[in-house]
Amino acid sequence: MKISVIVPVYNVENYLVKCLESLVMQSYQDIEILVVNDGSTDGSEQIIREYARKYPDKIKSFNKKNGGLSDARNFGIDHASGTYIGFVDSDDYVTADMFGEMVRLAEKHDVKMVICNIQKVDQNGRITQKLTQLPGMPEKIELEDKFSVFSDISYFACNKIFRKDLFEEKRFKKGAHFEDIQLIPQLLLECKAVAQTQQFHYQYLERTDSITKTHTERGLDILQAIKDVEICFSGSHYAQRHPELKNFQIFEGVYSFLAYLAFVKNKELFYRMSQELQVFVRERDIKLKDILLYNRFDKNYLLSLPVKKKIFYLLFFTGQKKLIRKLM
């Protein structure tokens, strides 16, 4: 097959049909869909069996003991036969032309990674937010010339396809949260160029019952993910591109981490995670002015945020964590 699409499944019986339907209806035919049931205890397995029976030439179904998202994705990679690999979360869905266009772009430009835009949808299918990934960039992006992509890109796995050889020595980190931030930058560092489409192919469902609404100390995995990327960066072809690395550290390690921290309700945990962030910033010699002046897509990032986020970040940066707790 030209492309293998990996769908990890865990207790998503209410959403799985829409996901699988969007995949079996792809206009591109040279596709295999690897559905990995990661120990579901609801009716997901029955749905998988029905689709595997109905579409035996497209769907390959697997059952495994629960090991988490990374473990299920890695299982799928190990069993994939495609030249390219894509990932779709089992509560999301995609447009009918997603994989056809992305494979075409990969072959047209001879690249190992292709990116599409994302739109968030609610459970009624209404679009709540459009997430343009690389605005103002050409269809083919030479990283040597446009390495700002390294710090500007959103590191989701599911709105991209990857040439399978990128995974020869790399896998998602088992047992870690924020596994995309840990792995996808490392895969990008193996590329000389990437391609993109401005189409909003990936439909990200904002679930009201999502476990991601729970914010715990696992948020510290963000900082560990960045440390793992730093090690890979130092041995890469781009090791001397220090400004882009610092921007990556600021965006993912400061802004993304704080966005998570804002929803940590336990007071003691909030302060402990705040201290970990301060250590992270100090060890990398990231100054307050670096954070305040950080630009994403050539625009000041802090100024682009909603007022509530601006206030939270500014209070944190100026050391007013007690006032933050009163506002939360």
CSV table of N, CA, C and O in Angstrom, one decimal, residues 193-285:
chain,number,residue,atom,x,y,z
A,193,ALA,N,13.2,19.2,3.7
A,193,ALA,CA,12.1,20.0,3.2
A,193,ALA,C,10.8,19.4,3.7
A,193,ALA,O,10.8,18.2,3.9
A,194,VAL,N,9.7,20.2,3.7
A,194,VAL,CA,8.4,19.6,4.0
A,194,VAL,C,7.5,20.3,3.0
A,194,VAL,O,7.8,21.3,2.4
A,195,ALA,N,6.3,19.7,2.8
A,195,ALA,CA,5.3,20.3,2.0
A,195,ALA,C,4.0,20.5,2.8
A,195,ALA,O,3.8,19.9,3.9
A,196,GLN,N,3.2,21.4,2.3
A,196,GLN,CA,1.9,21.7,3.0
A,196,GLN,C,0.8,21.9,2.1
A,196,GLN,O,1.0,22.4,0.9
A,197,THR,N,-0.4,21.7,2.5
A,197,THR,CA,-1.6,22.1,1.9
A,197,THR,C,-2.4,23.1,2.8
A,197,THR,O,-2.4,22.9,4.0
A,198,GLN,N,-3.0,24.1,2.2
A,198,GLN,CA,-3.8,25.0,3.0
A,198,GLN,C,-5.2,24.5,3.3
A,198,GLN,O,-6.0,25.2,3.9
A,199,GLN,N,-5.5,23.3,2.8
A,199,GLN,CA,-6.8,22.7,3.1
A,199,GLN,C,-7.0,22.3,4.6
A,199,GLN,O,-6.0,21.8,5.2
A,200,PHE,N,-8.2,22.5,5.1
A,200,PHE,CA,-8.4,22.1,6.5
A,200,PHE,C,-9.0,20.7,6.5
A,200,PHE,O,-10.2,20.4,6.7
A,201,HIS,N,-8.1,19.7,6.3
A,201,HIS,CA,-8.5,18.3,6.1
A,201,HIS,C,-8.8,17.6,7.4
A,201,HIS,O,-9.7,16.8,7.5
A,202,TYR,N,-8.1,18.0,8.5
A,202,TYR,CA,-8.3,17.3,9.8
A,202,TYR,C,-9.3,17.9,10.7
A,202,TYR,O,-9.2,19.1,11.0
A,203,GLN,N,-10.3,17.1,11.1
A,203,GLN,CA,-11.4,17.6,11.9
A,203,GLN,C,-11.2,17.1,13.4
A,203,GLN,O,-11.4,16.0,13.7
A,204,TYR,N,-10.8,18.1,14.2
A,204,TYR,CA,-10.4,17.7,15.6
A,204,TYR,C,-11.7,18.0,16.5
A,204,TYR,O,-12.1,19.1,16.6
A,205,LEU,N,-12.2,16.9,17.1
A,205,LEU,CA,-13.4,17.0,17.9
A,205,LEU,C,-13.1,17.4,19.3
A,205,LEU,O,-12.2,16.8,20.0
A,206,GLU,N,-13.7,18.5,19.7
A,206,GLU,CA,-13.6,19.0,21.1
A,206,GLU,C,-14.6,18.3,21.9
A,206,GLU,O,-15.8,18.7,22.0
A,207,ARG,N,-14.2,17.2,22.6
A,207,ARG,CA,-15.2,16.4,23.4
A,207,ARG,C,-15.4,17.0,24.8
A,207,ARG,O,-14.5,17.5,25.4
A,208,THR,N,-16.6,17.0,25.2
A,208,THR,CA,-16.9,17.5,26.5
A,208,THR,C,-16.5,16.5,27.6
A,208,THR,O,-16.3,16.9,28.8
A,209,ASP,N,-16.3,15.2,27.2
A,209,ASP,CA,-16.0,14.2,28.2
A,209,ASP,C,-14.5,13.8,28.0
A,209,ASP,O,-14.1,12.7,28.6
A,210,SER,N,-13.7,14.6,27.4
A,210,SER,CA,-12.3,14.2,27.1
A,210,SER,C,-11.5,14.2,28.4
A,210,SER,O,-11.6,15.0,29.2
A,211,ILE,N,-10.6,13.1,28.5
A,211,ILE,CA,-9.7,13.0,29.7
A,211,ILE,C,-8.7,14.2,29.6
A,211,ILE,O,-8.1,14.5,30.7
A,212,THR,N,-8.5,14.8,28.5
A,212,THR,CA,-7.5,15.9,28.4
A,212,THR,C,-8.0,17.1,29.2
A,212,THR,O,-7.2,18.0,29.4
A,213,LYS,N,-9.2,17.1,29.7
A,213,LYS,CA,-9.7,18.2,30.5
A,213,LYS,C,-9.1,18.1,31.9
A,213,LYS,O,-9.1,19.1,32.7
A,214,THR,N,-8.5,17.0,32.3
A,214,THR,CA,-7.9,16.8,33.6
A,214,THR,C,-6.5,17.2,33.5
A,214,THR,O,-5.7,16.7,32.7
A,215,HIS,N,-6.1,18.2,34.3
A,215,HIS,CA,-4.7,18.7,34.3
A,215,HIS,C,-4.0,18.3,35.5
A,215,HIS,O,-4.4,18.8,36.6
A,216,THR,N,-2.9,17.5,35.4
A,216,THR,CA,-2.2,17.0,36.5
A,216,THR,C,-0.7,17.2,36.4
A,216,THR,O,-0.3,18.0,35.5
A,217,GLU,N,0.1,16.6,37.2
A,217,GLU,CA,1.5,16.7,37.1
A,217,GLU,C,2.1,16.1,35.9
A,217,GLU,O,3.3,16.4,35.5
A,218,ARG,N,1.3,15.4,35.1
A,218,ARG,CA,1.8,14.9,33.8
A,218,ARG,C,2.1,16.0,32.9
A,218,ARG,O,2.8,15.8,31.8
A,219,GLY,N,1.6,17.2,33.2
A,219,GLY,CA,2.0,18.4,32.4
A,219,GLY,C,3.5,18.6,32.3
A,219,GLY,O,4.1,19.2,31.4
A,220,LEU,N,4.2,18.1,33.4
A,220,LEU,CA,5.7,18.2,33.4
A,220,LEU,C,6.3,17.4,32.3
A,220,LEU,O,7.5,17.6,31.9
A,221,ASP,N,5.6,16.4,31.7
A,221,ASP,CA,6.1,15.7,30.5
A,221,ASP,C,6.4,16.6,29.4
A,221,ASP,O,7.2,16.3,28.5
A,222,ILE,N,5.8,17.8,29.3
A,222,ILE,CA,6.1,18.8,28.3
A,222,ILE,C,7.6,19.2,28.4
A,222,ILE,O,8.3,19.2,27.4
A,223,LEU,N,8.0,19.5,29.6
A,223,LEU,CA,9.4,19.9,29.8
A,223,LEU,C,10.4,18.8,29.5
A,223,LEU,O,11.4,19.0,28.9
A,224,GLN,N,10.0,17.6,29.8
A,224,GLN,CA,10.9,16.4,29.5
A,224,GLN,C,10.9,16.2,28.0
A,224,GLN,O,12.0,15.9,27.5
A,225,ALA,N,9.8,16.4,27.3
A,225,ALA,CA,9.8,16.2,25.9
A,225,ALA,C,10.7,17.2,25.2
A,225,ALA,O,11.5,16.8,24.3
A,226,ILE,N,10.8,18.4,25.7
A,226,ILE,CA,11.7,19.4,25.1
A,226,ILE,C,13.1,19.0,25.4
A,226,ILE,O,14.0,19.2,24.5
A,227,LYS,N,13.4,18.5,26.5
A,227,LYS,CA,14.8,18.1,26.8
A,227,LYS,C,15.2,16.9,25.9
A,227,LYS,O,16.3,16.9,25.4
A,228,ASP,N,14.3,16.0,25.6
A,228,ASP,CA,14.6,15.0,24.6
A,228,ASP,C,14.8,15.5,23.2
A,228,ASP,O,15.7,15.1,22.5
A,229,VAL,N,14.0,16.5,22.8
A,229,VAL,CA,14.2,17.2,21.5
A,229,VAL,C,15.6,17.9,21.5
A,229,VAL,O,16.3,17.8,20.5
A,230,GLU,N,16.0,18.5,22.6
A,230,GLU,CA,17.2,19.2,22.6
A,230,GLU,C,18.4,18.3,22.4
A,230,GLU,O,19.4,18.7,21.7
A,231,ILE,N,18.4,17.1,22.9
A,231,ILE,CA,19.4,16.1,22.7
A,231,ILE,C,19.5,15.8,21.2
A,231,ILE,O,20.6,15.7,20.6
A,232,CYS,N,18.4,15.5,20.6
A,232,CYS,CA,18.3,15.2,19.1
A,232,CYS,C,18.8,16.4,18.3
A,232,CYS,O,19.6,16.2,17.4
A,233,PHE,N,18.4,17.6,18.7
A,233,PHE,CA,18.8,18.8,18.0
A,233,PHE,C,20.3,19.0,18.0
A,233,PHE,O,20.9,19.4,16.9
A,234,SER,N,21.0,18.7,19.1
A,234,SER,CA,22.4,18.9,19.2
A,234,SER,C,23.2,18.0,18.2
A,234,SER,O,24.3,18.4,17.8
A,235,GLY,N,22.6,16.9,17.8
A,235,GLY,CA,23.3,16.0,16.9
A,235,GLY,C,22.8,16.1,15.5
A,235,GLY,O,23.1,15.2,14.7
A,236,SER,N,21.9,17.1,15.2
A,236,SER,CA,21.3,17.2,13.9
A,236,SER,C,22.1,18.1,13.0
A,236,SER,O,23.0,18.8,13.3
A,237,HIS,N,21.6,18.1,11.7
A,237,HIS,CA,22.2,19.0,10.7
A,237,HIS,C,21.9,20.4,11.0
A,237,HIS,O,22.6,21.3,10.5
A,238,TYR,N,21.0,20.7,11.9
A,238,TYR,CA,20.6,22.1,12.2
A,238,TYR,C,21.1,22.5,13.6
A,238,TYR,O,20.6,23.5,14.2
A,239,ALA,N,22.1,21.9,14.1
A,239,ALA,CA,22.6,22.1,15.5
A,239,ALA,C,23.0,23.5,15.8
A,239,ALA,O,23.0,23.9,16.9
A,240,GLN,N,23.4,24.2,14.7
A,240,GLN,CA,23.9,25.6,14.9
A,240,GLN,C,22.8,26.6,14.9
A,240,GLN,O,23.0,27.8,15.0
A,241,ARG,N,21.6,26.2,14.6
A,241,ARG,CA,20.5,27.2,14.5
A,241,ARG,C,19.9,27.5,15.9
A,241,ARG,O,18.7,27.1,16.2
A,242,HIS,N,20.7,28.1,16.7
A,242,HIS,CA,20.3,28.4,18.1
A,242,HIS,C,19.1,29.3,18.3
A,242,HIS,O,18.3,29.1,19.2
A,243,PRO,N,18.9,30.3,17.5
A,243,PRO,CA,17.7,31.2,17.7
A,243,PRO,C,16.4,30.4,17.5
A,243,PRO,O,15.5,30.6,18.3
A,244,GLU,N,16.4,29.5,16.5
A,244,GLU,CA,15.2,28.7,16.3
A,244,GLU,C,14.9,27.7,17.5
A,244,GLU,O,13.8,27.5,17.9
A,245,LEU,N,16.0,27.2,18.0
A,245,LEU,CA,15.9,26.3,19.2
A,245,LEU,C,15.3,27.0,20.4
A,245,LEU,O,14.5,26.6,21.1
A,246,LYS,N,15.9,28.3,20.6
A,246,LYS,CA,15.4,29.0,21.7
A,246,LYS,C,13.9,29.4,21.5
A,246,LYS,O,13.1,29.3,22.5
A,247,ASN,N,13.5,29.7,20.3
A,247,ASN,CA,12.1,30.0,20.0
A,247,ASN,C,11.2,28.8,20.3
A,247,ASN,O,10.1,28.9,20.8
A,248,PHE,N,11.7,27.6,19.9
A,248,PHE,CA,11.0,26.4,20.2
A,248,PHE,C,10.9,26.2,21.8
A,248,PHE,O,9.8,25.8,22.3
A,249,GLN,N,11.9,26.4,22.5
A,249,GLN,CA,11.9,26.3,23.9
A,249,GLN,C,10.9,27.3,24.6
A,249,GLN,O,10.2,26.9,25.5
A,250,ILE,N,10.8,28.5,24.0
A,250,ILE,CA,9.9,29.5,24.5
A,250,ILE,C,8.5,29.1,24.2
A,250,ILE,O,7.6,29.2,25.1
A,251,PHE,N,8.2,28.7,23.0
A,251,PHE,CA,6.8,28.4,22.6
A,251,PHE,C,6.3,27.2,23.3
A,251,PHE,O,5.2,27.2,23.9
A,252,GLU,N,7.0,26.1,23.2
A,252,GLU,CA,6.6,24.8,23.8
A,252,GLU,C,6.8,24.8,25.3
A,252,GLU,O,6.0,24.3,26.1
A,253,GLY,N,8.0,25.2,25.7
A,253,GLY,CA,8.4,25.1,27.1
A,253,GLY,C,7.9,26.2,28.1
A,253,GLY,O,7.7,25.9,29.3
A,254,VAL,N,7.5,27.3,27.5
A,254,VAL,CA,7.0,28.4,28.4
A,254,VAL,C,5.5,28.6,28.1
A,254,VAL,O,4.7,28.4,28.9
A,255,TYR,N,5.2,29.0,26.9
A,255,TYR,CA,3.8,29.3,26.6
A,255,TYR,C,2.9,28.1,26.6
A,255,TYR,O,1.8,28.1,27.2
A,256,SER,N,3.3,27.0,26.0
A,256,SER,CA,2.4,25.8,26.0
A,256,SER,C,2.3,25.2,27.4
A,256,SER,O,1.2,24.8,27.8
A,257,PHE,N,3.4,25.2,28.1
A,257,PHE,CA,3.4,24.7,29.5
A,257,PHE,C,2.5,25.6,30.3
A,257,PHE,O,1.7,25.0,31.1
A,258,LEU,N,2.6,26.9,30.2
A,258,LEU,CA,1.7,27.8,31.0
A,258,LEU,C,0.3,27.6,30.7
A,258,LEU,O,-0.6,27.7,31.5
A,259,ALA,N,0.0,27.4,29.4
A,259,ALA,CA,-1.4,27.2,29.0
A,259,ALA,C,-2.0,25.9,29.7
A,259,ALA,O,-3.2,25.9,30.0
A,260,TYR,N,-1.2,24.9,29.9
A,260,TYR,CA,-1.6,23.7,30.6
A,260,TYR,C,-1.7,24.1,32.1
A,260,TYR,O,-2.7,23.7,32.8
A,261,LEU,N,-0.7,24.7,32.6
A,261,LEU,CA,-0.6,25.0,34.1
A,261,LEU,C,-1.8,25.9,34.5
A,261,LEU,O,-2.2,25.7,35.7
A,262,ALA,N,-2.3,26.7,33.6
A,262,ALA,CA,-3.5,27.6,34.0
A,262,ALA,C,-4.7,26.8,34.5
A,262,ALA,O,-5.5,27.3,35.2
A,263,PHE,N,-4.8,25.5,34.1
A,263,PHE,CA,-5.9,24.7,34.5
A,263,PHE,C,-5.6,23.7,35.6
A,263,PHE,O,-6.4,22.8,35.9
A,264,VAL,N,-4.4,23.8,36.2
A,264,VAL,CA,-4.1,22.9,37.3
A,264,VAL,C,-4.7,23.5,38.6
A,264,VAL,O,-4.4,24.6,39.0
A,265,LYS,N,-5.6,22.8,39.2
A,265,LYS,CA,-6.4,23.3,40.3
A,265,LYS,C,-5.8,23.1,41.7
A,265,LYS,O,-6.1,23.9,42.6
A,266,ASN,N,-4.9,22.1,41.8
A,266,ASN,CA,-4.3,21.9,43.1
A,266,ASN,C,-3.2,22.9,43.4
A,266,ASN,O,-2.3,23.1,42.6
A,267,LYS,N,-3.4,23.6,44.5
A,267,LYS,CA,-2.5,24.8,44.8
A,267,LYS,C,-1.0,24.3,44.9
A,267,LYS,O,-0.1,25.0,44.3
A,268,GLU,N,-0.8,23.3,45.7
A,268,GLU,CA,0.6,22.8,45.9
A,268,GLU,C,1.2,22.4,44.6
A,268,GLU,O,2.4,22.7,44.3
A,269,LEU,N,0.5,21.7,43.8
A,269,LEU,CA,1.0,21.2,42.5
A,269,LEU,C,1.2,22.4,41.6
A,269,LEU,O,2.2,22.4,40.8
A,270,PHE,N,0.4,23.4,41.6
A,270,PHE,CA,0.6,24.5,40.8
A,270,PHE,C,1.9,25.2,41.1
A,270,PHE,O,2.7,25.5,40.1
A,271,TYR,N,2.2,25.4,42.3
A,271,TYR,CA,3.5,26.0,42.7
A,271,TYR,C,4.7,25.1,42.4
A,271,TYR,O,5.7,25.6,42.0
A,272,ARG,N,4.5,23.8,42.6
A,272,ARG,CA,5.7,22.9,42.3
A,272,ARG,C,6.0,22.9,40.8
A,272,ARG,O,7.1,23.0,40.4
A,273,MET,N,4.9,22.9,40.0
A,273,MET,CA,5.1,22.9,38.5
A,273,MET,C,5.7,24.3,38.1
A,273,MET,O,6.5,24.4,37.2
A,274,SER,N,5.3,25.4,38.8
A,274,SER,CA,5.8,26.7,38.5
A,274,SER,C,7.3,26.7,38.7
A,274,SER,O,8.1,27.3,38.0
A,275,GLN,N,7.7,26.1,39.8
A,275,GLN,CA,9.1,26.1,40.2
A,275,GLN,C,9.9,25.3,39.1
A,275,GLN,O,11.0,25.7,38.8
A,276,GLU,N,9.3,24.2,38.6
A,276,GLU,CA,10.0,23.4,37.6
A,276,GLU,C,10.2,24.3,36.3
A,276,GLU,O,11.2,24.2,35.7
A,277,LEU,N,9.2,25.1,36.0
A,277,LEU,CA,9.3,25.9,34.8
A,277,LEU,C,10.4,27.0,35.0
A,277,LEU,O,11.2,27.3,34.1
A,278,GLN,N,10.5,27.5,36.2
A,278,GLN,CA,11.5,28.5,36.5
A,278,GLN,C,12.9,27.9,36.4
A,278,GLN,O,13.8,28.6,35.8
A,279,VAL,N,13.1,26.7,36.8
A,279,VAL,CA,14.4,26.0,36.6
A,279,VAL,C,14.7,25.8,35.1
A,279,VAL,O,15.8,26.0,34.7
A,280,PHE,N,13.7,25.4,34.4
A,280,PHE,CA,13.8,25.2,33.0
A,280,PHE,C,14.3,26.4,32.3
A,280,PHE,O,15.2,26.4,31.4
A,281,VAL,N,13.6,27.5,32.6
A,281,VAL,CA,14.0,28.8,32.0
A,281,VAL,C,15.4,29.3,32.3
A,281,VAL,O,16.2,29.7,31.5
A,282,ARG,N,15.7,29.1,33.6
A,282,ARG,CA,17.0,29.6,34.1
A,282,ARG,C,18.1,28.8,33.5
A,282,ARG,O,19.2,29.3,33.1
A,283,GLU,N,18.0,27.5,33.4
A,283,GLU,CA,19.0,26.6,32.8
A,283,GLU,C,19.3,26.9,31.3
A,283,GLU,O,20.4,26.7,30.9
A,284,ARG,N,18.3,27.4,30.6
A,284,ARG,CA,18.5,27.8,29.2
A,284,ARG,C,18.7,29.2,29.0
A,284,ARG,O,18.7,29.7,27.8
A,285,ASP,N,18.9,30.0,30.1
A,285,ASP,CA,19.2,31.4,30.0
A,285,ASP,C,18.2,32.1,29.1
A,285,ASP,O,18.5,33.0,28.3
